PDB file of C-alpha atoms in Angstrom:
ATOM      1  CA  MET A   1     -29.429 -45.854 -40.646  1.00 41.00           C
ATOM      2  CA  SER A   2     -28.479 -45.754 -36.988  1.00 45.00           C
ATOM      3  CA  LYS A   3     -30.144 -48.269 -34.701  1.00 47.00           C
ATOM      4  CA  HIS A   4     -31.244 -45.246 -32.667  1.00 48.00           C
ATOM      5  CA  SER A   5     -33.248 -43.741 -35.524  1.00 65.00           C
ATOM      6  CA  LEU A   6     -36.803 -43.207 -34.456  1.00 84.00           C
ATOM      7  CA  ILE A   7     -38.709 -42.351 -37.578  1.00 92.00           C
ATOM      8  CA  SER A   8     -38.905 -43.282 -41.238  1.00 95.00           C
ATOM      9  CA  VAL A   9     -40.287 -40.562 -43.507  1.00 97.00           C
ATOM     10  CA  ILE A  10     -42.085 -42.270 -46.395  1.00 98.00           C
ATOM     11  CA  ILE A  11     -42.556 -40.320 -49.630  1.00 98.00           C
ATOM     12  CA  PRO A  12     -44.207 -41.957 -52.632  1.00 98.00           C
ATOM     13  CA  THR A  13     -43.674 -39.906 -55.787  1.00 98.00           C
ATOM     14  CA  PHE A  14     -44.504 -39.798 -59.491  1.00 98.00           C
ATOM     15  CA  ASN A  15     -43.102 -37.227 -61.957  1.00 98.00           C
ATOM     16  CA  ASN A  16     -42.920 -34.451 -59.379  1.00 97.00           C
ATOM     17  CA  CYS A  17     -39.202 -33.653 -59.343  1.00 98.00           C
ATOM     18  CA  PRO A  18     -39.221 -29.865 -58.799  1.00 97.00           C
ATOM     19  CA  ILE A  19     -41.505 -29.832 -55.756  1.00 95.00           C
ATOM     20  CA  LEU A  20     -40.051 -33.070 -54.353  1.00 98.00           C
ATOM     21  CA  ARG A  21     -36.662 -31.298 -54.306  1.00 98.00           C
ATOM     22  CA  LYS A  22     -38.185 -28.628 -52.054  1.00 96.00           C
ATOM     23  CA  VAL A  23     -39.717 -31.302 -49.820  1.00 97.00           C
ATOM     24  CA  LEU A  24     -36.357 -33.073 -49.381  1.00 98.00           C
ATOM     25  CA  GLN A  25     -34.485 -29.830 -48.785  1.00 97.00           C
ATOM     26  CA  SER A  26     -37.016 -28.886 -46.096  1.00 95.00           C
ATOM     27  CA  LEU A  27     -36.665 -32.282 -44.429  1.00 96.00           C
ATOM     28  CA  LEU A  28     -32.924 -31.760 -44.171  1.00 95.00           C
ATOM     29  CA  LEU A  29     -33.565 -28.542 -42.225  1.00 94.00           C
ATOM     30  CA  GLN A  30     -35.694 -30.188 -39.527  1.00 94.00           C
ATOM     31  CA  GLN A  31     -35.141 -28.795 -36.054  1.00 89.00           C
ATOM     32  CA  LYS A  32     -34.806 -30.569 -32.720  1.00 84.00           C
ATOM     33  CA  VAL A  33     -34.432 -34.100 -34.139  1.00 81.00           C
ATOM     34  CA  GLY A  34     -30.802 -34.270 -35.224  1.00 75.00           C
ATOM     35  CA  LYS A  35     -30.254 -37.272 -37.446  1.00 73.00           C
ATOM     36  CA  ASP A  36     -32.808 -39.544 -35.792  1.00 83.00           C
ATOM     37  CA  PHE A  37     -34.754 -40.129 -38.987  1.00 93.00           C
ATOM     38  CA  GLU A  38     -34.409 -41.621 -42.432  1.00 96.00           C
ATOM     39  CA  VAL A  39     -36.152 -40.687 -45.663  1.00 97.00           C
ATOM     40  CA  ILE A  40     -37.431 -43.270 -48.133  1.00 98.00           C
ATOM     41  CA  VAL A  41     -38.474 -41.990 -51.559  1.00 98.00           C
ATOM     42  CA  LEU A  42     -40.410 -44.635 -53.510  1.00 98.00           C
ATOM     43  CA  ASP A  43     -40.662 -43.587 -57.129  1.00 98.00           C
ATOM     44  CA  ASP A  44     -43.753 -45.012 -58.779  1.00 98.00           C
ATOM     45  CA  GLY A  45     -42.455 -45.060 -62.349  1.00 97.00           C
ATOM     46  CA  SER A  46     -41.389 -41.444 -62.878  1.00 98.00           C
ATOM     47  CA  GLU A  47     -39.997 -40.540 -66.269  1.00 97.00           C
ATOM     48  CA  ASP A  48     -38.496 -37.208 -65.195  1.00 97.00           C
ATOM     49  CA  ASP A  49     -35.230 -36.514 -63.336  1.00 97.00           C
ATOM     50  CA  THR A  50     -36.522 -37.663 -59.944  1.00 98.00           C
ATOM     51  CA  GLY A  51     -33.981 -40.434 -59.455  1.00 98.00           C
ATOM     52  CA  ARG A  52     -30.972 -38.285 -60.334  1.00 98.00           C
ATOM     53  CA  MET A  53     -32.199 -35.437 -58.139  1.00 98.00           C
ATOM     54  CA  VAL A  54     -32.841 -37.659 -55.091  1.00 98.00           C
ATOM     55  CA  GLU A  55     -29.434 -39.317 -55.434  1.00 97.00           C
ATOM     56  CA  GLU A  56     -27.789 -35.889 -55.683  1.00 98.00           C
ATOM     57  CA  ILE A  57     -29.459 -34.657 -52.496  1.00 98.00           C
ATOM     58  CA  ALA A  58     -28.750 -37.963 -50.710  1.00 97.00           C
ATOM     59  CA  ALA A  59     -25.035 -37.728 -51.556  1.00 97.00           C
ATOM     60  CA  GLY A  60     -24.745 -34.423 -49.714  1.00 94.00           C
ATOM     61  CA  SER A  61     -26.983 -35.305 -46.775  1.00 95.00           C
ATOM     62  CA  ASN A  62     -26.176 -36.244 -43.188  1.00 92.00           C
ATOM     63  CA  VAL A  63     -29.599 -37.906 -43.002  1.00 93.00           C
ATOM     64  CA  PRO A  64     -30.022 -41.288 -44.727  1.00 95.00           C
ATOM     65  CA  ILE A  65     -32.090 -40.894 -47.890  1.00 97.00           C
ATOM     66  CA  ARG A  66     -33.003 -44.058 -49.778  1.00 96.00           C
ATOM     67  CA  TYR A  67     -34.446 -44.086 -53.276  1.00 98.00           C
ATOM     68  CA  GLU A  68     -36.200 -46.951 -54.991  1.00 97.00           C
ATOM     69  CA  TRP A  69     -37.960 -47.038 -58.371  1.00 97.00           C
ATOM     70  CA  GLN A  70     -40.823 -49.340 -59.303  1.00 97.00           C
ATOM     71  CA  ARG A  71     -43.055 -49.664 -62.338  1.00 97.00           C
ATOM     72  CA  ASN A  72     -46.111 -47.462 -62.038  1.00 96.00           C
ATOM     73  CA  ARG A  73     -48.573 -49.241 -59.772  1.00 97.00           C
ATOM     74  CA  GLY A  74     -50.158 -46.284 -57.981  1.00 96.00           C
ATOM     75  CA  VAL A  75     -49.482 -44.277 -54.858  1.00 95.00           C
ATOM     76  CA  SER A  76     -50.777 -46.924 -52.446  1.00 96.00           C
ATOM     77  CA  ALA A  77     -48.503 -49.606 -53.852  1.00 97.00           C
ATOM     78  CA  ALA A  78     -45.544 -47.217 -53.650  1.00 97.00           C
ATOM     79  CA  ARG A  79     -46.376 -46.259 -50.062  1.00 96.00           C
ATOM     80  CA  ASN A  80     -46.802 -49.894 -49.024  1.00 96.00           C
ATOM     81  CA  ARG A  81     -43.496 -50.900 -50.643  1.00 97.00           C
ATOM     82  CA  ALA A  82     -41.684 -48.067 -48.871  1.00 97.00           C
ATOM     83  CA  LEU A  83     -43.162 -49.156 -45.543  1.00 96.00           C
ATOM     84  CA  THR A  84     -41.577 -52.580 -46.002  1.00 96.00           C
ATOM     85  CA  LEU A  85     -38.185 -50.829 -46.298  1.00 96.00           C
ATOM     86  CA  ALA A  86     -38.664 -48.627 -43.244  1.00 95.00           C
ATOM     87  CA  GLU A  87     -36.341 -49.217 -40.292  1.00 93.00           C
ATOM     88  CA  GLY A  88     -37.638 -46.555 -37.917  1.00 91.00           C
ATOM     89  CA  LYS A  89     -39.744 -47.178 -34.822  1.00 88.00           C
ATOM     90  CA  TYR A  90     -42.389 -44.863 -36.322  1.00 89.00           C
ATOM     91  CA  SER A  91     -43.348 -43.984 -39.882  1.00 92.00           C
ATOM     92  CA  LEU A  92     -44.378 -40.580 -41.146  1.00 94.00           C
ATOM     93  CA  LEU A  93     -46.229 -40.680 -44.470  1.00 95.00           C
ATOM     94  CA  LEU A  94     -45.603 -37.513 -46.454  1.00 96.00           C
ATOM     95  CA  GLY A  95     -46.859 -36.470 -49.871  1.00 95.00           C
ATOM     96  CA  ASP A  96     -44.336 -35.503 -52.533  1.00 96.00           C
ATOM     97  CA  ASP A  97     -45.948 -32.058 -52.624  1.00 94.00           C
ATOM     98  CA  ILE A  98     -46.046 -31.378 -48.864  1.00 93.00           C
ATOM     99  CA  ILE A  99     -43.253 -29.052 -47.757  1.00 93.00           C
ATOM    100  CA  PRO A 100     -42.816 -29.799 -44.070  1.00 93.00           C
ATOM    101  CA  ALA A 101     -42.665 -27.170 -41.354  1.00 93.00           C
ATOM    102  CA  PRO A 102     -39.227 -27.034 -39.679  1.00 94.00           C
ATOM    103  CA  ASP A 103     -40.543 -28.884 -36.618  1.00 93.00           C
ATOM    104  CA  LEU A 104     -42.782 -31.470 -38.311  1.00 92.00           C
ATOM    105  CA  ILE A 105     -40.753 -34.517 -37.320  1.00 93.00           C
ATOM    106  CA  TRP A 106     -40.215 -33.275 -33.762  1.00 92.00           C
ATOM    107  CA  ARG A 107     -43.958 -32.650 -33.341  1.00 90.00           C
ATOM    108  CA  HIS A 108     -44.779 -36.051 -34.815  1.00 87.00           C
ATOM    109  CA  LEU A 109     -42.404 -37.813 -32.420  1.00 87.00           C
ATOM    110  CA  SER A 110     -43.556 -35.723 -29.456  1.00 86.00           C
ATOM    111  CA  THR A 111     -47.156 -36.712 -30.070  1.00 85.00           C
ATOM    112  CA  HIS A 112     -46.241 -40.408 -30.237  1.00 81.00           C
ATOM    113  CA  GLU A 113     -44.292 -40.094 -27.005  1.00 81.00           C
ATOM    114  CA  ARG A 114     -47.149 -38.285 -25.271  1.00 83.00           C
ATOM    115  CA  TYR A 115     -49.663 -40.973 -26.243  1.00 80.00           C
ATOM    116  CA  HIS A 116     -47.350 -43.977 -26.143  1.00 72.00           C
ATOM    117  CA  HIS A 117     -49.969 -46.493 -25.001  1.00 68.00           C
ATOM    118  CA  GLY A 118     -51.294 -48.733 -27.763  1.00 63.00           C
ATOM    119  CA  ARG A 119     -51.139 -48.088 -31.477  1.00 70.00           C
ATOM    120  CA  ASN A 120     -51.549 -44.471 -32.495  1.00 68.00           C
ATOM    121  CA  VAL A 121     -51.934 -42.536 -35.701  1.00 76.00           C
ATOM    122  CA  VAL A 122     -50.875 -38.900 -35.788  1.00 74.00           C
ATOM    123  CA  ILE A 123     -52.624 -36.741 -38.388  1.00 76.00           C
ATOM    124  CA  GLY A 124     -51.282 -33.280 -39.106  1.00 74.00           C
ATOM    125  CA  ARG A 125     -52.776 -30.208 -40.675  1.00 75.00           C
ATOM    126  CA  VAL A 126     -51.838 -29.248 -44.230  1.00 76.00           C
ATOM    127  CA  THR A 127     -51.980 -25.606 -45.297  1.00 77.00           C
ATOM    128  CA  TRP A 128     -52.000 -25.251 -49.070  1.00 73.00           C
ATOM    129  CA  PRO A 129     -50.096 -22.309 -50.617  1.00 70.00           C
ATOM    130  CA  ASP A 130     -51.837 -20.061 -53.134  1.00 72.00           C
ATOM    131  CA  GLU A 131     -49.680 -21.281 -56.000  1.00 66.00           C
TER     132      GLU A 131
END
């Protein structure tokens, strides 16, 4: 990852390959941020094709995507492990079933920059599809 990268997108996952593919594809279409982010997928013991799929997407990506597998210890343990790997100035915690809007990362960074004093947490709105 570039030393200028601003944000680490953290995605813990478990046996959710089809929707995680959509999440990653949407992240690669982010607008207004260029390549100033990395993606860390921490697999919490999946037994499906998650690892192969993430590596396939990472191989064709201009954005750094890192994948790590651990024995199933729960979503919090996966999220915490991924945070130790993060190299960005900020972290964005994303569920493996949350398909991001095209400007999610830009909005996240803009909010941090607007309220740059102290330690801040940015919480976004999730709209759940009918399916």
